[in-house]
Amino acid sequence: MTQVSQFPGRPLLSGRPLLEVSQLVKRYDAGKPALDGISFSIRKGEFVSVIGPSGAGKSTLLRCINRMIEATSGEVSFEGASVGLLDRKNLKRLRSKIGMIFQHYNLVERLTVIENVLHGRLGAKSTLAGAAGHYSREEKRQATEVIAMLGLSDHLYQRCDRLSGGQKQRVGIARALLQDPRMILCDEPIASLDPNASRNIMEQLKRFSQEMDIALIVNLHQVNVACKYSDRILGVNAGRLVFDGRPEELTPEKISQIYGAESRSLTAELGEQYAS
Amino acid sequence: MTALQQIPGRPLRKEKVVIRLLLLGLAGTTIYALATLDFGGIDMAEAVRDTLANLKIIFLHPGGPRLSFLSALEEVIITLGLAFLTTLFGGIIALFLGLLGAQNLSPKPVTVVVMALVALIRAVPTILWVLIFAVAAGLGSTAAVVGMTFHSISYLTKAYAESFEDLDRSVIEALKASGANWWQIVFQAVIPSSFSYLLSWTFLRFEINFANAVAMGAAAGASGVGFDLFMASGFYFDLREVGLITYIILAFAMALEAAATRAKGRIKHAG
Amino acid sequence: MPADIFVRRFNNGLVFFLSVAALTAGSILITQYDVVAGFTSIAKAFAWGARNFYPDHHAMARLPEILRKLWQTVLMSIAATTVAAIFAAFMAMLGSRTTRFNALSSILVRGLASVFRNIPLVAWAMILMLAFSQSLVTGYLALFFGSFGFLTRAFIETVDEASLDAVEALRATGAGYFAIIFQAVLPSCLPQMVSWLLFMIDTNIRDATLVGLLTGTGIGFTFDLYYKSFHFHEASLVVIMIVITIIVIEMFSNYVRRIIL
């Protein structure tokens, strides 16, 4: 099932992939497993969307990669190191190399934009410096630069609870970028945003993925958005990987396989998108 | 992006400044207080040792020759009775003051006067109210209930008025449009729709009044378990009896707290 | 049937009023509350107050002494509250669902806070007085223990109610426990915690009067002395000074709350 995507102008990297997930299983208390033996791998700088009905296990999958949730069995390896075997200290080091973006932005709303963005540096700091919130001049300079790249310079010292949803998500992206990550995990980044803000966020993500060679794993609700921006799409249904391929390989039959009964409206949506 | 090499200056934010100044001020005051207050030249180490020994007797060997478990229970019920009367009287008066204090039910000048009155009542410590009324009624339950009622009035008026204000203006408007007068609106719309809040707030106050009633027993000669506590520790120096009384008060207070937490959950849930 | 609703509502109302009436009668009986004296005492107290309970010029001569005691009491209340708040903040981190080490630490902290809070202030004062005798330390410690219990619970609730989202985000960046506490939890919760702290100072100054009365210290004792020796003009001055202090502190607290919340 592993198809390798090739894009003109992008060198195919040799050697091991950036992230390898094999036979990942997560079982909450009782009942059906949330993840049921998922395997895939991701290369440097690749933009991968994960689609599937709600409750399919997309969120759990993302969180098992950086061990925000402990998997029941299976293996995740990042840059060749097995994530499951890391001790606390090395787990923090791993997390500092992987950014994360959330549906509800997860900012400290009472703090300013720049303070929230600087939180991206905490993983690289000693306990004391982290607790005291002491940042170097260089870190502050980087933060303002990233904020400027996201078009938020005017809001540098504004409290985050005064920002719009789209602006908050851009703060979330800036925080992830300041980690200088190899990969960013995005959990439904546009599910709470209006269409304009959604397009802006997706374009920013695409741009950083290409310019900085950051791999992205994006959980998405909207099939058309996934098709438009991704290099590759993973389809998840009931904890199993049922599709792994390029956007153009995603036929209506495949979609109905991923979404089951929900699929009809989604195929219609997809048709419209291709028509336009 | 060269212009951005320079980080723009950070504007001072008022709230942050206020919090820092306040905490700094409190820390300074505390250090000054601990350094200058006259602590009466007692041997701290010895006093701490004695207190620990006392606490051991109090909590590990409760009991006592004068007070049986049953009579202690009876005294707690008297304390509960004081708390109940106080809450009831306070609640009835606060119901009317609350209506006068709610901004959607009364004209602005009236609400201001009511709220100022209530703030003034609250500023006098409960024990002083009780002692002031004791001049007229004599030390005992009567003065205690009347004095404690004043504080209940002030607390409940504020709580009730806020509950009334939660009622949608449009409901009142609709009833007004149908020709209902003020009293009809109050009894047909305002009180029925906020009744469960009122009950919850009243219960929260009952919990506070129980603790107050214990205190008034000790400090103002009201009957009940507070008076026994005062006698046991102040007159007989009987630590085991203090232990028994403390345990019983603790049991009742915790039970009331559990019930009050549920009441609070209801307020938050609906709000 | 619509009639049923009205019948049921009437019956419920009747049951409610009857039980309140029964409880009231029972309470009046066991507490030996004198209903008539209760009502007449209010009128009598106000009439008496108008005649005797106001500061005269003899009382004004005592003002410096009264202010000194009041200042002492305010200082003691603030010191007890802030020190209790520091301990309570540590405990709240162990007790809150968001920041606790494990479920056991949370249960232990909540239990401890509940015991400290529910032992009444007077019991603390009486117990402590046995060893610390009639000194400010007794009052200080009594206020400290009560505030510690109350603030621990209030802080735990504050942290529990704050959003977990930011904590999750910081965990994902690889931030350590203390960085998360100081960079996400405290910035979100500090204003609410400060608001509780101010509330506690306000309460403690009023309670210090009671404790002072029992332990023979501070402004409470000053009032008691004047009161018991029938120097009501001086006693009234004490009350007025306490009222002014409390109202000033409350206005200050409200001003601070308006800015920070």
XYZ file of N, CA, C and O in Angstrom, chain B residues 34-191:
632
model
N 5.423 40.785 60.115
C 6.051 39.717 60.890
C 7.254 40.236 61.677
O 7.571 39.729 62.750
N 7.909 41.269 61.123
C 9.096 41.792 61.804
C 8.739 42.686 62.978
O 9.471 42.742 63.966
N 7.618 43.408 62.884
C 7.351 44.417 63.906
C 6.252 44.048 64.896
O 6.199 44.613 65.977
N 5.363 43.135 64.541
C 4.256 42.862 65.453
C 4.783 42.295 66.768
O 5.720 41.502 66.790
N 4.140 42.708 67.829
C 4.551 42.267 69.149
C 3.918 40.907 69.420
O 2.713 40.800 69.648
N 4.748 39.877 69.332
C 4.186 38.548 69.506
C 4.233 38.092 70.967
O 4.107 36.908 71.273
N 4.452 39.015 71.872
C 4.230 38.731 73.284
C 5.302 37.911 73.967
O 5.081 37.370 75.040
N 6.473 37.808 73.351
C 7.610 37.167 74.002
C 7.360 35.753 74.476
O 7.791 35.368 75.564
N 6.657 34.956 73.662
C 6.489 33.564 74.075
C 7.572 32.712 73.444
O 8.094 33.031 72.383
N 7.858 31.611 74.093
C 8.858 30.682 73.578
C 8.213 29.878 72.452
O 7.412 28.973 72.692
N 8.543 30.249 71.198
C 7.860 29.640 70.053
C 8.045 28.122 70.024
O 7.086 27.377 69.849
N 9.296 27.685 70.194
C 9.574 26.245 70.079
C 8.731 25.469 71.093
O 8.107 24.458 70.768
N 8.699 25.989 72.305
C 7.950 25.287 73.343
C 6.448 25.298 73.034
O 5.759 24.288 73.182
N 5.978 26.464 72.584
C 4.546 26.578 72.294
C 4.143 25.635 71.170
O 3.094 25.001 71.224
N 5.012 25.542 70.145
C 4.699 24.630 69.038
C 4.667 23.195 69.548
O 3.748 22.429 69.226
N 5.672 22.851 70.381
C 5.699 21.495 70.945
C 4.430 21.216 71.741
O 3.789 20.185 71.571
N 4.053 22.174 72.580
C 2.843 21.995 73.392
C 1.613 21.823 72.511
O 0.765 20.976 72.767
N 1.537 22.668 71.472
C 0.369 22.594 70.605
C 0.286 21.235 69.925
O -0.787 20.636 69.848
N 1.428 20.728 69.468
C 1.418 19.420 68.815
C 0.959 18.345 69.801
O 0.151 17.482 69.463
N 1.461 18.440 71.047
C 1.044 17.478 72.068
C -0.458 17.598 72.324
O -1.174 16.597 72.413
N -0.939 18.857 72.388
C -2.380 19.078 72.592
C -3.188 18.485 71.449
O -4.205 17.826 71.667
N -2.710 18.745 70.212
C -3.447 18.254 69.049
C -3.514 16.729 69.070
O -4.516 16.137 68.679
N -2.425 16.119 69.574
C -2.409 14.661 69.633
C -3.521 14.168 70.563
O -4.278 13.262 70.224
N -3.634 14.787 71.723
C -4.700 14.386 72.652
C -6.067 14.670 72.049
O -6.970 13.840 72.068
N -6.189 15.864 71.469
C -7.486 16.281 70.934
C -7.971 15.318 69.867
O -9.132 14.894 69.864
N -7.057 14.942 68.939
C -7.529 14.165 67.805
C -7.433 12.657 68.019
O -8.132 11.903 67.361
N -6.570 12.221 68.929
C -6.430 10.771 69.102
C -7.218 10.236 70.297
O -7.548 9.063 70.351
N -7.508 11.088 71.274
C -8.245 10.589 72.446
C -9.459 11.454 72.760
O -9.555 12.017 73.847
N -10.366 11.595 71.807
C -11.541 12.419 72.111
C -12.430 11.724 73.135
O -12.457 10.493 73.203
N -13.146 12.512 73.899
C -14.041 11.928 74.899
C -14.235 12.935 76.007
O -13.967 14.117 75.824
N -14.647 12.537 77.172
C -14.746 13.515 78.244
C -15.769 13.099 79.273
O -16.777 12.484 78.934
N -15.516 13.436 80.505
C -16.422 13.019 81.575
C -17.704 13.857 81.628
O -18.757 13.339 81.981
N -17.624 15.134 81.284
C -18.798 15.994 81.457
C -19.820 15.818 80.337
O -21.016 15.851 80.550
N -19.280 15.641 79.106
C -20.158 15.721 77.937
C -20.218 14.350 77.274
O -19.210 13.838 76.814
N -21.420 13.734 77.248
C -21.543 12.467 76.537
C -21.715 12.759 75.058
O -22.013 13.880 74.657
N -21.504 11.728 74.240
C -21.648 11.895 72.795
C -23.043 12.403 72.450
O -23.220 13.304 71.641
N -24.050 11.824 73.135
C -25.431 12.193 72.817
C -25.736 13.641 73.169
O -26.364 14.369 72.402
N -25.242 14.083 74.341
C -25.548 15.476 74.706
C -24.785 16.437 73.811
O -25.272 17.524 73.493
N -23.580 16.033 73.349
C -22.859 16.875 72.395
C -23.657 16.994 71.101
O -23.763 18.075 70.499
N -24.245 15.865 70.691
C -25.071 15.859 69.476
C -26.244 16.812 69.637
O -26.602 17.558 68.723
N -26.842 16.779 70.841
C -27.977 17.662 71.115
C -27.545 19.124 70.959
O -28.265 19.944 70.388
N -26.360 19.439 71.471
C -25.863 20.812 71.389
C -25.649 21.226 69.924
O -25.931 22.361 69.551
N -25.155 20.306 69.100
C -24.969 20.631 67.687
C -26.311 20.936 67.035
O -26.429 21.848 66.214
N -27.346 20.155 67.457
C -28.660 20.400 66.863
C -29.169 21.782 67.262
O -29.783 22.483 66.451
N -28.879 22.206 68.472
C -29.252 23.574 68.873
C -28.540 24.592 67.982
O -29.139 25.550 67.487
N -27.252 24.343 67.733
C -26.495 25.245 66.844
C -27.119 25.276 65.452
O -27.257 26.347 64.841
N -27.495 24.087 64.952
C -28.164 24.030 63.652
C -29.457 24.835 63.670
O -29.799 25.516 62.711
N -30.170 24.765 64.808
C -31.408 25.530 64.948
C -31.149 27.025 64.849
O -31.878 27.742 64.155
N -30.093 27.489 65.516
C -29.734 28.916 65.433
C -29.451 29.298 63.984
O -29.922 30.326 63.478
N -28.672 28.434 63.312
C -28.318 28.723 61.924
C -29.571 28.754 61.060
O -29.716 29.606 60.174
N -30.504 27.842 61.324
C -31.721 27.786 60.514
C -32.554 29.051 60.676
O -32.981 29.670 59.693
N -32.794 29.447 61.934
C -33.594 30.657 62.182
C -32.952 31.870 61.506
O -33.622 32.662 60.834
N -31.637 31.990 61.669
C -30.921 33.115 61.084
C -31.092 33.155 59.571
O -31.382 34.197 58.985
N -30.919 31.970 58.958
C -31.027 31.900 57.507
C -32.445 32.229 57.048
O -32.649 32.937 56.062
N -33.431 31.705 57.786
C -34.824 31.937 57.398
C -35.178 33.423 57.483
O -35.693 34.005 56.514
N -34.894 34.039 58.636
C -35.219 35.459 58.783
C -34.466 36.288 57.743
O -35.044 37.168 57.091
N -33.176 35.968 57.604
C -32.362 36.694 56.632
C -32.927 36.543 55.230
O -33.016 37.506 54.465
N -33.344 35.305 54.895
C -33.857 35.028 53.557
C -35.121 35.806 53.260
O -35.273 36.374 52.169
N -36.047 35.845 54.234
C -37.315 36.531 54.004
C -37.085 38.016 53.747
O -37.591 38.596 52.777
N -36.266 38.634 54.611
C -36.017 40.069 54.440
C -35.229 40.330 53.161
O -35.512 41.271 52.409
N -34.265 39.444 52.886
C -33.435 39.637 51.691
C -34.247 39.492 50.410
O -33.931 40.099 49.388
N -35.320 38.693 50.474
C -36.164 38.526 49.291
C -36.723 39.882 48.855
O -36.675 40.238 47.669
N -37.209 40.653 49.835
C -37.760 41.966 49.488
C -36.659 42.942 49.081
O -36.779 43.641 48.080
N -35.573 42.945 49.859
C -34.476 43.849 49.509
C -33.879 43.479 48.153
O -33.484 44.354 47.378
N -33.838 42.174 47.866
C -33.298 41.719 46.592
C -34.123 42.231 45.424
O -33.590 42.648 44.397
N -35.456 42.210 45.597
C -36.335 42.734 44.546
C -36.078 44.223 44.333
O -36.049 44.712 43.206
N -35.870 44.929 45.461
C -35.604 46.370 45.353
C -34.213 46.635 44.787
O -33.960 47.692 44.213
N -33.302 45.666 44.962
C -31.927 45.885 44.543
C -31.634 45.414 43.124
O -30.567 45.692 42.598
N -32.572 44.669 42.518
C -32.330 44.144 41.166
C -32.552 45.233 40.125
O -33.576 45.910 40.131
N -31.579 45.391 39.242
C -31.624 46.527 38.320
C -32.741 46.431 37.285
O -33.159 47.445 36.734
N -33.193 45.187 37.008
C -34.266 45.069 36.015
C -35.649 45.204 36.638
O -36.649 45.175 35.940
N -35.706 45.347 37.961
C -37.014 45.414 38.612
C -37.269 46.750 39.305
O -38.407 47.114 39.560
N -36.197 47.453 39.657
C -36.376 48.684 40.436
C -35.635 49.840 39.778
O -34.680 49.630 39.038
N -36.092 51.056 40.067
C -35.393 52.218 39.507
C -33.985 52.334 40.075
O -33.716 51.905 41.194
N -33.111 52.904 39.286
C -31.687 52.981 39.619
C -31.396 53.555 41.014
O -30.617 52.965 41.767
N -32.015 54.691 41.406
C -31.688 55.247 42.732
C -31.986 54.259 43.857
O -31.212 54.135 44.816
N -33.092 53.511 43.728
C -33.456 52.551 44.772
C -32.399 51.454 44.871
O -31.946 51.103 45.964
N -31.972 50.923 43.721
C -30.984 49.847 43.768
C -29.681 50.332 44.393
O -29.056 49.608 45.160
N -29.302 51.567 44.072
C -28.052 52.105 44.636
C -28.146 52.199 46.150
O -27.235 51.771 46.872
N -29.274 52.723 46.640
C -29.447 52.868 48.088
C -29.429 51.500 48.765
O -28.746 51.288 49.769
N -30.172 50.542 48.194
C -30.241 49.209 48.794
C -28.859 48.579 48.849
O -28.435 48.037 49.871
N -28.117 48.672 47.735
C -26.806 48.028 47.694
C -25.809 48.707 48.648
O -24.974 48.038 49.250
N -25.913 50.015 48.789
C -25.022 50.724 49.714
C -25.335 50.301 51.156
O -24.426 50.035 51.955
N -26.627 50.215 51.463
C -27.051 49.792 52.794
C -26.497 48.404 53.118
O -25.950 48.145 54.197
N -26.626 47.531 52.128
C -26.189 46.151 52.299
C -24.676 46.094 52.518
O -24.178 45.332 53.355
N -23.932 46.920 51.785
C -22.473 46.940 51.948
C -22.098 47.444 53.333
O -21.170 46.935 53.961
N -22.835 48.410 53.821
C -22.575 48.962 55.147
C -22.815 47.905 56.222
O -22.016 47.737 57.142
N -23.930 47.177 56.084
C -24.239 46.126 57.060
C -23.131 45.078 57.082
O -22.708 44.619 58.135
N -22.629 44.738 55.889
C -21.631 43.684 55.808
C -20.298 44.110 56.421
O -19.519 43.276 56.879
N -20.039 45.405 56.406
C -18.735 45.873 56.890
C -18.585 45.736 58.407
O -17.476 45.730 58.915
N -19.697 45.630 59.118
C -19.614 45.431 60.569
C -19.463 43.939 60.844
O -20.290 43.158 60.398
N -18.413 43.528 61.557
C -18.255 42.103 61.839
C -19.472 41.539 62.575
O -20.065 42.222 63.410
N -19.831 40.294 62.266
C -21.009 39.656 62.851
C -21.017 39.755 64.367
O -22.039 40.076 64.978
N -19.868 39.470 64.966
C -19.806 39.442 66.430
C -20.196 40.804 67.009
O -20.841 40.885 68.058
N -19.836 41.888 66.306
C -20.183 43.217 66.824
C -21.683 43.469 66.719
O -22.286 44.047 67.632
N -22.294 43.013 65.619
C -23.761 43.118 65.535
C -24.401 42.411 66.726
O -25.307 42.926 67.371
N -23.937 41.196 66.977
C -24.536 40.404 68.054
C -24.373 41.122 69.393
O -25.328 41.236 70.168
N -23.174 41.633 69.646
C -22.949 42.294 70.945
C -23.771 43.575 71.060
O -24.249 43.912 72.144
N -23.949 44.287 69.935
C -24.755 45.511 69.979
C -26.200 45.165 70.340
O -26.832 45.808 71.176
N -26.740 44.088 69.734
C -28.123 43.726 70.055
C -28.234 43.108 71.441
O -29.302 43.124 72.048
N -27.118 42.579 71.938
C -27.153 41.995 73.274
C -27.403 43.057 74.331
O -27.925 42.774 75.403
N -27.069 44.320 74.037
C -27.342 45.391 74.990
C -28.848 45.493 75.226
O -29.300 45.671 76.350
N -29.633 45.318 74.120
C -31.078 45.430 74.261
C -31.729 44.118 74.663
O -32.661 44.105 75.458
N -31.235 42.985 74.123
C -31.922 41.716 74.352
C -31.227 40.853 75.386
O -31.740 39.812 75.776
N -30.063 41.250 75.841
C -29.300 40.406 76.766
C -28.508 39.368 75.992
O -28.906 38.946 74.896
N -27.340 38.945 76.542
C -26.534 37.932 75.857
C -27.327 36.641 75.773
O -27.988 36.253 76.715
N -27.252 35.942 74.623
C -27.966 34.687 74.484
C -28.442 34.477 73.069
O -28.066 35.213 72.161
N -29.307 33.461 72.910
C -29.725 33.067 71.570
C -30.416 34.187 70.813
O -30.205 34.354 69.606
N -31.270 34.945 71.508
C -32.060 35.960 70.817
C -31.156 36.999 70.158
O -31.277 37.278 68.962
N -30.208 37.537 70.943
C -29.303 38.529 70.385
C -28.461 37.916 69.268
O -28.202 38.550 68.237
N -28.058 36.648 69.462
C -27.219 35.999 68.459
C -27.959 35.883 67.127
O -27.420 36.200 66.063
N -29.223 35.426 67.203
C -29.988 35.253 65.958
C -30.204 36.609 65.276
O -29.982 36.744 64.067
N -30.604 37.608 66.046
C -30.864 38.915 65.441
C -29.587 39.473 64.811
O -29.588 39.934 63.673
N -28.488 39.394 65.548
C -27.225 39.932 65.044
C -26.746 39.215 63.793
O -26.328 39.837 62.819
N -26.825 37.874 63.833
C -26.360 37.109 62.680
C -27.270 37.315 61.476
O -26.831 37.230 60.325
N -28.567 37.580 61.748
C -29.502 37.805 60.649
C -29.056 38.982 59.784
O -29.180 38.949 58.561
N -28.478 40.006 60.418
C -28.053 41.177 59.653
C -27.065 40.804 58.551
O -27.184 41.246 57.422
N -26.094 39.952 58.905
C -25.124 39.560 57.894
C -25.746 38.709 56.803
O -25.422 38.837 55.634
N -26.679 37.826 57.214
C -27.349 36.992 56.226
C -28.124 37.859 55.247
O -28.150 37.595 54.045
N -28.771 38.907 55.779
C -29.536 39.800 54.907
C -28.619 40.381 53.849
O -28.921 40.361 52.646
N -27.452 40.859 54.284
C -26.593 41.548 53.337
C -26.054 40.591 52.271
O -26.028 40.896 51.090
N -25.678 39.373 52.696
C -25.171 38.378 51.752
C -26.252 37.949 50.770
O -26.050 37.935 49.550
N -27.439 37.615 51.327
C -28.484 37.065 50.473
C -29.100 38.123 49.558
O -29.491 37.820 48.431
N -29.178 39.381 50.035
C -29.736 40.425 49.169
C -28.913 40.522 47.887
O -29.453 40.565 46.779
N -27.598 40.519 48.053
C -26.732 40.621 46.887
C -26.931 39.412 45.956
O -27.108 39.560 44.742
N -26.945 38.217 46.568
C -27.093 36.998 45.760
C -28.448 36.955 45.061
O -28.538 36.657 43.873
N -29.515 37.272 45.798
C -30.862 37.239 45.214
C -30.980 38.254 44.083
O -31.511 37.958 43.018
N -30.495 39.476 44.343
C -30.624 40.523 43.320
C -29.949 40.077 42.030
O -30.492 40.250 40.932
N -28.755 39.443 42.167
C -28.068 38.971 40.961
C -28.851 37.863 40.269
O -28.896 37.796 39.039
N -29.487 36.988 41.059
C -30.306 35.938 40.450
C -31.473 36.543 39.684
O -31.801 36.107 38.581
N -32.105 37.558 40.278
C -33.230 38.199 39.594
C -32.772 38.861 38.303
O -33.479 38.848 37.303
N -31.581 39.445 38.357
C -31.097 40.159 37.175
C -30.823 39.222 36.008
O -30.793 39.655 34.860
N -30.628 37.935 36.322
C -30.408 36.974 35.242
C -31.640 36.786 34.366
O -31.538 36.297 33.247
N -32.800 37.118 34.930
C -34.037 36.921 34.173
C -34.051 37.851 32.961
O -33.745 39.035 33.054
N -34.421 37.260 31.834
C -34.418 38.005 30.578
C -35.358 39.221 30.649
O -36.480 39.114 31.100
N -34.851 40.360 30.212
C -35.673 41.565 30.182
C -36.933 41.377 29.342
O -37.996 41.920 29.632
N -36.796 40.576 28.278
C -37.930 40.421 27.358
C -39.124 39.765 28.044
O -40.276 40.064 27.722
N -38.841 38.863 29.007
C -39.952 38.212 29.704
C -40.753 39.254 30.480
O -41.989 39.296 30.428
N -40.013 40.118 31.197
C -40.683 41.162 31.972
C -41.459 42.089 31.038
O -42.594 42.461 31.306
N -40.823 42.405 29.918
C -41.463 43.292 28.951
C -42.771 42.683 28.451
O -43.798 43.355 28.349
N -42.737 41.372 28.151
C -43.926 40.696 27.635
C -45.065 40.763 28.648
O -46.212 41.053 28.302
N -44.725 40.524 29.925
C -45.768 40.553 30.944
C -46.300 41.972 31.135
O -47.493 42.177 31.327
N -45.381 42.936 31.081
C -45.804 44.333 31.206
C -46.765 44.683 30.091
O -47.794 45.332 30.305
N -46.432 44.226 28.885
C -47.262 44.515 27.725
C -48.648 43.917 27.884
O -49.636 44.439 27.368
N -48.722 42.785 28.597
C -50.032 42.155 28.786
C -50.797 42.828 29.915
O -51.888 42.411 30.268
N -50.220 43.867 30.513
C -50.941 44.643 31.518
C -50.733 44.171 32.937
O -51.451 44.595 33.846
N -49.731 43.290 33.169
C -49.494 42.823 34.531
C -48.812 43.922 35.339
O -48.021 44.686 34.806
N -49.140 44.012 36.627
C -48.460 45.015 37.447
C -47.210 44.424 38.096
O -46.909 43.230 37.943
N -46.475 45.265 38.840
C -45.175 44.863 39.378
C -45.247 43.596 40.225
O -44.482 42.659 40.053
N -46.213 43.553 41.163
C -46.313 42.402 42.048
C -46.644 41.134 41.282
O -46.140 40.057 41.582
N -47.513 41.285 40.263
C -47.868 40.103 39.461
C -46.653 39.575 38.726
O -46.402 38.369 38.656
N -45.857 40.504 38.183
C -44.647 40.082 37.472
C -43.704 39.363 38.429
O -43.170 38.305 38.125
N -43.540 39.930 39.631
C -42.636 39.337 40.606
C -43.069 37.920 40.964
O -42.280 36.984 40.937
N -44.388 37.744 41.270
C -44.807 36.437 41.742
C -45.061 35.432 40.635
O -44.986 34.225 40.852
N -45.347 35.910 39.422
C -45.620 34.970 38.339
C -44.404 34.679 37.465
O -44.340 33.644 36.825
N -43.451 35.586 37.420
C -42.312 35.368 36.523
C -40.986 35.340 37.272
O -40.221 34.386 37.158
N -40.731 36.375 38.049
C -39.386 36.525 38.617
C -39.072 35.419 39.630
O -38.076 34.701 39.500
N -39.937 35.275 40.628
C -39.628 34.304 41.675
C -39.707 32.861 41.165
O -38.785 32.080 41.414
